[in-house]
Amino acid sequence: MKPTRSRLKKPMAEAVQRYTASIAYDRRLAPYDIAGSIAHARMLGRQGVIPGEDAEAIVAGLEAIGREIAEGAFPFRDDLEDIHMNVEARLAERIGDVAGKLHTGRSRNDQIALDMRLFCKDAAAQVQDGLSRLRKAVLEQAEAHVETVIPGYTHLQRAQPVLLAHHLLAYDEMLARDGERFAGCYGRADVMPLGSGALAGAPYPFDRESVARELGFSRVSSNSMDAVSDRDFVIELHAAAAIAMMHLSRLAEELILWSSTEFGFVELDDAYATGSSLMPQKKNPDVAELARAKTGRVYGHLMGALTVMKALPLAYNRDLQEDKEALFDTVDTLTSTLDIFAAMLGGLRFDPERMRQAATGGHLLATDVADYLVKKGVPFREAHRIVGELVRQADDQGKELGGLTMEEYQRVSPEFDRDVLAIDVSTSIAARSLPGGTAPRQVRQAISEAKRRLSDDG
Ligand code: ARG
């Protein structure tokens, strides 16, 4: 008979055992579970709730179990439901009845809340680390391409020329905000729930602060019912991960487009590309495609976690057990995507010549010509109309805007002088020199600020 079933008349049906067991996946929480139990046992001894020598025996037993688990020698048992019962039963095997004192004033409800919070803190830190390494790779490419011009797009139509560095720095901004979100996740997970018991608190003279300190938490929870029953810190980790994956999927999509023959802007390193089983000529961007798809999986986990929590009455409910597999998968998906993107980004070979060519076609300087007229006093709307007319004429003759003659310009508006012919990609880019713009001066400054920010974060 299991220790928790004395009031029940029958052993648990095997189907129920299989249905309710979480040990297959929550064993991943073992290091946190053991650390939490060690801190709890030490505190029980310090406070005189259990004799000091009992606490020492429990701690030594738990440490040995920790080693067993790390070495892969721990005999995990499916019939013991979860990681908490597995560790406790093993402790009894090793040290005898005194093991039964460990659970004094503690419930699996505050125990699992603790394990999950410790896991989320580590996960948030690991994601931040991955974000920093990816940002470093992005910034290195940006630094290498402060002179490389590309067409900037809106609606995936060529819009205005920009520096490739400026385009890449947009991703640094997104990833930096992702880092801030994970710092927020870390901060809100950083609350120690032990001492909450099953839901009402514990009737012993516990020193919760010392347990928090030992486990590296900066504060203790202030409401026992909230502490055992909410998983908002899990949901927000999914949410931050979903947003980060959304950013990565946009980068992925651009790499897929840009590495196509149609664009030809970039070539993936062979180590980060795949071949086709049928077409010998193929070099495929499968990593980026999988990242794009895995984003959906993380979105799904966010929705799943929100749905598990929706309308649960206070305090603990077994539903909460369903938060784990999705959380692990979200964290693994995001961290592995960050790692592989950092490596893949480093190996990208951009084709500046091809990009410049693309930035010279498609009347990308039309806005600059309109701005030219505005500087001569023409209202912007009128300038827009005039340049639209010029674009149409150029198109009719199969030319670019810059290919029109002085006479052709002046026929549409007498405001044009010879200096209109000096407008080119470089003047267009250099003109956008407000903070946040694509002018080389601004972009150089943005890179050094981004590097400073990254070293502050890292
Ligand atoms: N495996 C459970 C979970 O993940 C641990 C807590 C079980 N508590 C209980 N009262 N059955 O939430």
Coordinates of C-alpha atoms and ligand atoms in Angstrom, one line a residue:
M1 CA 0.0 0.0 0.0
K2 CA 1.3 3.4 -0.9
P3 CA 1.9 5.8 2.0
T4 CA -0.8 8.2 0.8
R5 CA -3.6 5.6 0.6
S6 CA -4.4 4.5 4.2
R7 CA -7.9 5.9 4.2
L8 CA -8.7 4.0 0.9
K9 CA -10.1 0.5 1.0
K10 CA -8.6 -0.7 -2.3
P11 CA -5.2 -0.4 -4.0
M12 CA -5.2 2.0 -7.0
A13 CA -6.4 0.5 -10.2
E14 CA -3.6 0.0 -12.6
A15 CA -5.2 2.1 -15.3
V16 CA -5.5 5.0 -12.8
Q17 CA -1.8 4.5 -11.9
R18 CA -0.8 4.8 -15.5
Y19 CA -3.2 7.7 -16.2
T20 CA -2.0 9.8 -13.2
A21 CA 1.7 9.1 -13.2
S22 CA 4.0 11.9 -14.1
I23 CA 7.3 10.3 -13.3
A24 CA 8.1 9.7 -16.9
Y25 CA 8.6 13.4 -17.4
D26 CA 8.8 15.1 -14.0
R27 CA 12.0 13.2 -13.3
R28 CA 13.6 16.2 -15.0
L29 CA 12.8 18.2 -11.9
A30 CA 14.8 15.8 -9.7
P31 CA 17.8 18.2 -9.1
Y32 CA 15.4 21.0 -8.0
D33 CA 13.3 18.6 -5.9
I34 CA 16.3 17.3 -4.0
A35 CA 17.8 20.8 -3.5
G36 CA 14.4 21.9 -2.1
S37 CA 14.2 18.9 0.2
I38 CA 17.7 19.4 1.5
A39 CA 17.0 23.1 2.3
H40 CA 13.7 22.1 4.0
A41 CA 15.4 19.3 6.1
R42 CA 18.2 21.6 7.2
M43 CA 15.7 24.2 8.2
L44 CA 13.6 21.6 10.2
G45 CA 16.8 20.7 12.1
R46 CA 17.8 24.3 12.7
Q47 CA 14.4 25.2 14.0
G48 CA 14.3 22.2 16.3
V49 CA 11.2 20.8 14.5
I50 CA 13.1 17.6 14.1
P51 CA 16.3 16.5 15.9
G52 CA 19.5 17.8 14.4
E53 CA 20.9 14.3 13.7
D54 CA 17.7 13.3 11.9
A55 CA 18.1 16.3 9.7
E56 CA 21.7 15.4 9.0
A57 CA 20.8 11.8 8.1
I58 CA 18.1 13.1 5.7
V59 CA 20.4 15.5 4.1
A60 CA 23.1 12.9 3.6
G61 CA 20.6 10.5 2.2
L62 CA 19.2 13.1 -0.2
E63 CA 22.7 14.0 -1.4
A64 CA 23.5 10.4 -2.1
I65 CA 20.2 10.1 -4.1
G66 CA 21.2 13.3 -6.0
R67 CA 24.4 11.5 -7.0
E68 CA 22.5 8.4 -8.0
I69 CA 20.3 10.4 -10.3
A70 CA 23.2 12.3 -11.8
E71 CA 24.9 9.0 -12.5
G72 CA 21.8 7.5 -14.0
A73 CA 21.8 4.8 -11.3
F74 CA 18.5 5.9 -9.7
P75 CA 15.8 3.2 -9.8
F76 CA 12.8 5.2 -11.0
R77 CA 9.6 3.5 -10.3
D78 CA 6.4 4.1 -12.4
D79 CA 4.2 2.9 -9.6
L80 CA 5.4 5.8 -7.3
E81 CA 3.6 8.4 -9.4
D82 CA 5.9 11.4 -9.4
I83 CA 9.4 12.6 -8.6
H84 CA 8.5 13.6 -5.1
M85 CA 7.3 10.1 -4.1
N86 CA 10.2 8.4 -5.9
V87 CA 12.8 10.4 -4.0
E88 CA 11.0 10.0 -0.7
A89 CA 10.6 6.2 -1.1
R90 CA 14.3 5.9 -2.1
L91 CA 15.2 7.9 1.0
A92 CA 13.3 5.5 3.2
E93 CA 15.1 2.6 1.5
R94 CA 18.4 4.2 2.3
I95 CA 18.0 5.7 5.8
G96 CA 14.9 4.0 7.2
D97 CA 12.0 5.4 9.1
V98 CA 13.6 8.8 9.8
A99 CA 13.0 9.6 6.1
G100 CA 9.3 10.0 7.1
K101 CA 10.2 13.2 8.9
L102 CA 11.2 15.1 5.8
H103 CA 7.7 15.8 4.8
T104 CA 6.9 17.6 8.1
G105 CA 4.9 20.8 7.3
R106 CA 5.3 20.3 3.6
S107 CA 2.9 19.1 0.9
R108 CA 3.6 18.0 -2.6
N109 CA 1.6 21.1 -3.5
D110 CA 4.2 23.6 -2.2
Q111 CA 6.9 21.2 -3.2
I112 CA 5.9 21.1 -6.9
A113 CA 5.4 24.9 -6.9
L114 CA 9.0 25.2 -5.6
D115 CA 10.4 22.8 -8.2
M116 CA 8.6 24.6 -11.0
R117 CA 9.8 28.0 -9.9
L118 CA 13.4 26.8 -9.7
F119 CA 13.1 25.2 -13.1
C120 CA 11.6 28.4 -14.6
K121 CA 14.4 30.6 -13.1
D122 CA 17.1 28.4 -14.7
A123 CA 15.2 28.2 -17.9
A124 CA 14.8 32.0 -18.1
A125 CA 18.5 32.4 -17.4
Q126 CA 19.4 29.9 -20.1
V127 CA 17.2 31.6 -22.6
Q128 CA 18.8 35.0 -21.8
D129 CA 22.1 33.5 -22.4
G130 CA 21.0 32.1 -25.8
L131 CA 19.5 35.4 -26.7
S132 CA 22.8 37.2 -25.9
R133 CA 24.8 34.8 -28.1
L134 CA 22.4 35.2 -31.0
R135 CA 22.6 39.0 -30.6
K136 CA 26.3 38.9 -30.7
A137 CA 26.2 37.0 -34.0
V138 CA 23.6 39.5 -35.4
L139 CA 25.8 42.4 -34.3
E140 CA 28.9 40.9 -35.9
Q141 CA 27.1 40.6 -39.2
A142 CA 25.8 44.1 -38.8
E143 CA 29.3 45.4 -38.2
A144 CA 30.5 43.6 -41.3
H145 CA 27.8 45.3 -43.4
V146 CA 27.6 49.0 -42.5
E147 CA 28.3 49.8 -46.1
T148 CA 26.1 47.1 -47.7
V149 CA 22.9 48.5 -49.3
I150 CA 19.8 46.4 -49.6
P151 CA 16.3 47.3 -50.7
G152 CA 14.1 47.7 -47.7
Y153 CA 10.6 46.2 -48.2
T154 CA 7.0 47.0 -47.3
H155 CA 4.3 44.6 -48.4
L156 CA 7.3 42.6 -49.7
Q157 CA 7.6 45.2 -52.5
R158 CA 10.9 47.1 -52.8
A159 CA 10.3 50.3 -50.9
Q160 CA 13.5 52.3 -50.0
P161 CA 17.2 51.5 -49.8
V162 CA 18.6 50.8 -46.4
L163 CA 21.8 49.5 -45.0
L164 CA 21.9 45.7 -44.4
A165 CA 23.3 46.6 -40.9
H166 CA 20.2 48.7 -40.2
H167 CA 18.0 45.7 -41.2
L168 CA 19.9 43.4 -39.0
L169 CA 19.9 45.8 -36.1
A170 CA 16.1 45.6 -36.1
Y171 CA 16.5 42.0 -35.0
D172 CA 18.8 43.1 -32.2
E173 CA 16.1 45.4 -31.0
M174 CA 13.5 42.6 -31.0
L175 CA 15.9 40.1 -29.3
A176 CA 16.9 42.7 -26.7
R177 CA 13.2 43.2 -25.8
D178 CA 12.9 39.4 -25.6
G179 CA 15.7 39.4 -23.1
E180 CA 13.9 42.0 -21.0
R181 CA 10.8 39.8 -21.0
F182 CA 12.7 36.8 -19.8
A183 CA 14.3 39.0 -17.0
G184 CA 10.8 39.8 -16.0
C185 CA 9.8 36.1 -16.0
Y186 CA 12.8 35.3 -13.9
G187 CA 11.9 38.0 -11.4
R188 CA 8.3 36.8 -10.9
A189 CA 9.4 33.2 -10.6
D190 CA 11.9 34.2 -8.0
V191 CA 9.5 33.6 -5.1
M192 CA 10.0 30.8 -2.5
P193 CA 6.7 28.9 -1.8
L194 CA 7.7 26.3 0.8
G195 CA 5.9 26.9 4.1
S196 CA 2.6 27.1 2.3
G197 CA 1.8 23.5 3.0
A198 CA -1.1 22.0 1.1
L199 CA -2.8 25.4 0.9
A200 CA -3.2 27.0 4.4
G201 CA 0.4 27.4 5.6
A202 CA 2.3 25.3 8.1
P203 CA 1.8 25.1 11.9
Y204 CA 5.5 24.9 12.8
P205 CA 8.1 27.6 13.6
F206 CA 9.6 27.5 10.1
D207 CA 12.2 30.0 9.0
R208 CA 11.1 30.5 5.4
E209 CA 13.6 33.3 4.7
S210 CA 16.5 31.0 5.4
V211 CA 15.2 28.4 3.0
A212 CA 14.7 31.1 0.4
R213 CA 18.3 32.3 0.9
E214 CA 19.7 28.8 0.7
L215 CA 17.8 28.1 -2.6
G216 CA 18.8 31.4 -4.1
F217 CA 15.3 33.1 -4.0
S218 CA 15.1 36.8 -3.3
R219 CA 11.8 36.6 -1.5
V220 CA 9.1 34.3 0.0
S221 CA 5.5 34.0 -1.1
S222 CA 3.0 36.1 0.8
N223 CA -0.1 34.0 0.3
S224 CA -0.1 30.3 0.8
M225 CA -3.1 29.7 -1.4
D226 CA -1.7 31.8 -4.3
A227 CA 1.7 30.1 -3.8
V228 CA 0.3 26.5 -4.4
S229 CA -2.2 27.3 -7.0
D230 CA -1.0 29.8 -9.5
R231 CA 1.1 29.0 -12.5
D232 CA 1.2 32.5 -14.1
F233 CA 5.0 32.3 -14.0
V234 CA 4.8 29.3 -16.3
I235 CA 2.3 30.9 -18.6
E236 CA 4.4 34.1 -19.0
L237 CA 7.4 32.0 -19.8
H238 CA 5.4 30.4 -22.6
A239 CA 4.2 33.9 -23.7
A240 CA 7.7 35.3 -23.7
A241 CA 8.9 32.2 -25.6
A242 CA 6.1 32.6 -28.1
I243 CA 7.1 36.2 -28.8
A244 CA 10.7 35.3 -29.1
M245 CA 9.9 32.4 -31.5
M246 CA 7.7 34.8 -33.5
H247 CA 10.8 37.0 -33.9
L248 CA 13.0 34.1 -34.8
S249 CA 10.4 32.9 -37.4
R250 CA 10.5 36.3 -39.1
L251 CA 14.3 36.1 -39.3
A252 CA 13.9 32.5 -40.5
E253 CA 11.5 33.6 -43.2
E254 CA 13.9 36.2 -44.5
L255 CA 16.7 33.8 -44.6
I256 CA 14.5 31.4 -46.6
L257 CA 13.5 34.2 -49.0
W258 CA 16.9 35.7 -49.3
S259 CA 18.7 32.4 -49.9
S260 CA 16.4 31.6 -52.8
T261 CA 17.7 32.0 -56.4
E262 CA 15.1 34.8 -56.9
F263 CA 16.6 36.9 -54.2
G264 CA 20.2 35.6 -54.1
F265 CA 21.1 37.9 -51.2
V266 CA 22.7 35.3 -49.0
E267 CA 24.2 31.9 -49.0
L268 CA 24.0 29.6 -46.0
D269 CA 27.0 27.8 -44.8
D270 CA 27.0 24.2 -46.1
A271 CA 27.1 22.9 -42.6
Y272 CA 23.7 24.6 -41.9
A273 CA 22.0 23.6 -45.2
T274 CA 20.4 20.4 -46.3
G275 CA 20.3 18.6 -49.6
S276 CA 17.4 17.0 -51.4
S277 CA 16.9 13.2 -51.6
L278 CA 15.9 13.6 -55.3
M279 CA 17.2 16.8 -56.8
P280 CA 21.0 16.8 -56.7
Q281 CA 21.3 20.6 -57.2
K282 CA 19.3 21.5 -54.1
K283 CA 20.7 23.4 -51.1
N284 CA 17.8 23.8 -48.7
P285 CA 17.3 26.1 -45.6
D286 CA 15.7 23.4 -43.5
V287 CA 16.9 24.8 -40.2
A288 CA 15.1 28.1 -40.8
E289 CA 12.0 26.3 -42.0
L290 CA 11.8 24.1 -38.9
A291 CA 12.3 27.1 -36.7
R292 CA 9.3 28.7 -38.5
A293 CA 7.2 25.6 -37.9
K294 CA 8.4 25.1 -34.3
T295 CA 7.0 28.6 -33.5
G296 CA 3.5 27.1 -33.9
R297 CA 4.3 24.5 -31.4
V298 CA 5.3 27.0 -28.8
Y299 CA 2.1 29.1 -29.5
G300 CA 0.2 25.9 -28.9
H301 CA 1.9 25.3 -25.6
L302 CA 0.9 28.9 -24.5
M303 CA -2.7 28.2 -25.4
G304 CA -2.6 24.9 -23.6
A305 CA -1.2 26.4 -20.4
L306 CA -3.8 29.2 -20.4
T307 CA -6.5 26.6 -20.9
V308 CA -5.3 24.3 -18.1
M309 CA -5.4 27.3 -15.7
K310 CA -8.7 28.7 -16.9
A311 CA -11.5 28.6 -14.3
L312 CA -9.5 26.4 -11.8
P313 CA -10.9 27.0 -8.3
L314 CA -8.4 27.8 -5.6
A315 CA -6.2 26.3 -4.4
Y316 CA -4.2 23.3 -5.8
N317 CA -5.9 21.1 -8.4
R318 CA -4.3 18.0 -10.1
D319 CA -4.8 19.8 -13.4
L320 CA -1.6 21.6 -12.6
Q321 CA 0.4 18.5 -13.3
E322 CA -0.4 19.0 -17.0
D323 CA 1.8 22.1 -17.1
K324 CA 5.1 20.2 -17.3
E325 CA 5.7 18.5 -20.6
A326 CA 4.6 21.6 -22.5
L327 CA 6.9 23.8 -20.5
F328 CA 9.9 21.6 -21.0
D329 CA 9.2 21.5 -24.7
T330 CA 8.8 25.2 -25.0
V331 CA 12.1 25.8 -23.2
D332 CA 13.9 23.1 -25.3
T333 CA 12.5 24.4 -28.5
L334 CA 13.4 28.0 -27.8
T335 CA 16.9 27.3 -26.5
S336 CA 17.8 24.9 -29.3
T337 CA 16.5 27.4 -31.9
L338 CA 18.5 30.2 -30.3
D339 CA 21.7 28.1 -30.3
I340 CA 21.4 27.0 -33.9
F341 CA 20.5 30.4 -35.1
A342 CA 23.6 31.9 -33.4
A343 CA 25.8 29.4 -35.2
M344 CA 24.0 29.7 -38.5
L345 CA 24.1 33.5 -38.5
G346 CA 27.8 33.5 -38.1
G347 CA 28.2 31.5 -41.3
L348 CA 26.0 33.5 -43.5
R349 CA 27.7 34.9 -46.7
F350 CA 25.8 37.9 -48.0
D351 CA 26.2 39.1 -51.6
P352 CA 26.6 42.9 -51.4
E353 CA 26.8 43.3 -55.2
R354 CA 23.5 41.5 -55.7
M355 CA 21.8 43.4 -53.0
R356 CA 23.0 46.8 -54.3
Q357 CA 21.7 45.8 -57.7
A358 CA 18.3 45.0 -56.2
A359 CA 18.3 48.3 -54.4
T360 CA 19.0 50.2 -57.6
G361 CA 15.9 48.9 -59.4
G362 CA 12.2 49.3 -58.7
H363 CA 12.2 53.1 -58.4
L364 CA 13.5 52.9 -54.9
L365 CA 14.4 56.6 -55.0
A366 CA 10.9 57.9 -55.8
T367 CA 10.4 59.1 -52.2
D368 CA 13.7 60.9 -52.4
V369 CA 12.6 62.8 -55.5
A370 CA 9.4 63.8 -53.8
D371 CA 11.4 65.0 -50.8
Y372 CA 13.6 67.0 -53.2
L373 CA 10.5 68.8 -54.4
V374 CA 9.3 69.4 -50.8
K375 CA 12.6 71.2 -50.1
K376 CA 11.8 73.5 -53.0
G377 CA 8.5 74.4 -51.4
V378 CA 6.2 72.0 -53.2
P379 CA 3.5 70.6 -50.8
F380 CA 4.2 66.9 -50.2
R381 CA 1.0 65.6 -51.7
E382 CA 1.6 67.6 -54.9
A383 CA 5.2 66.3 -55.0
H384 CA 3.9 62.7 -54.5
R385 CA 1.6 63.2 -57.5
I386 CA 4.4 64.6 -59.7
V387 CA 6.8 61.8 -58.9
G388 CA 4.0 59.2 -59.5
E389 CA 3.6 60.7 -62.9
L390 CA 7.4 60.5 -63.6
V391 CA 7.4 56.8 -62.4
R392 CA 4.7 56.1 -64.9
Q393 CA 6.6 57.7 -67.7
A394 CA 9.8 55.9 -66.8
D395 CA 7.9 52.6 -66.7
D396 CA 6.4 53.3 -70.1
Q397 CA 9.9 53.7 -71.5
G398 CA 11.3 50.7 -69.5
K399 CA 13.6 53.0 -67.5
E400 CA 14.4 53.6 -63.9
L401 CA 13.5 57.0 -62.5
G402 CA 17.1 58.0 -62.5
G403 CA 17.3 57.3 -66.2
L404 CA 14.9 60.1 -67.1
T405 CA 16.5 63.2 -68.8
M406 CA 16.5 66.7 -67.4
E407 CA 13.9 67.7 -70.0
E408 CA 11.6 64.9 -69.0
Y409 CA 11.8 65.9 -65.4
Q410 CA 11.1 69.6 -66.2
R411 CA 8.2 68.8 -68.5
V412 CA 6.4 67.4 -65.4
S413 CA 7.5 70.1 -63.0
P414 CA 9.5 73.3 -63.6
E415 CA 10.8 73.0 -60.0
F416 CA 13.4 70.4 -61.0
D417 CA 17.0 71.5 -61.4
R418 CA 20.1 69.5 -62.5
D419 CA 20.8 68.5 -58.9
V420 CA 17.9 66.1 -59.0
L421 CA 20.1 63.9 -61.1
A422 CA 22.5 63.6 -58.2
I423 CA 20.0 61.6 -56.1
D424 CA 21.2 58.1 -55.7
V425 CA 21.1 55.2 -53.3
S426 CA 23.9 56.7 -51.2
T427 CA 22.3 60.2 -50.9
S428 CA 19.0 58.5 -50.1
I429 CA 20.5 56.5 -47.2
A430 CA 22.7 59.4 -45.9
A431 CA 19.7 61.7 -45.8
R432 CA 17.9 59.5 -43.2
S433 CA 20.0 60.7 -40.4
L434 CA 17.6 61.2 -37.6
P435 CA 18.1 58.9 -34.6
G436 CA 16.7 55.5 -35.6
G437 CA 17.3 56.1 -39.3
T438 CA 19.4 54.2 -41.8
A439 CA 22.1 56.8 -42.4
P440 CA 25.6 55.3 -41.9
R441 CA 26.4 57.7 -39.1
Q442 CA 23.3 56.6 -37.2
V443 CA 23.8 53.0 -37.9
R444 CA 27.4 53.1 -36.7
Q445 CA 26.2 54.7 -33.5
A446 CA 23.4 52.2 -33.1
I447 CA 25.9 49.3 -33.4
S448 CA 28.1 50.7 -30.7
E449 CA 25.1 51.3 -28.5
A450 CA 23.8 47.8 -29.1
K451 CA 27.2 46.4 -28.2
R452 CA 27.3 48.3 -25.0
R453 CA 23.7 47.2 -24.2
L454 CA 24.6 43.6 -24.9
S455 CA 27.7 43.7 -22.6
D456 CA 25.5 45.3 -19.9
D457 CA 22.9 42.5 -20.3
G458 CA 25.4 39.7 -20.6
Ligands
ARG1 N1 2.6 15.6 -9.7 C1 1.9 16.7 -9.0 C2 2.0 17.9 -9.9 O1 2.7 18.0 -10.8 C3 2.5 17.0 -7.7 C4 1.6 17.5 -6.7 C5 0.6 16.4 -6.3 N2 -0.3 16.9 -5.3 C6 -1.3 16.2 -5.0 N3 -2.1 16.7 -4.1 N4 -1.7 15.1 -5.7 O2 1.3 18.9 -9.7

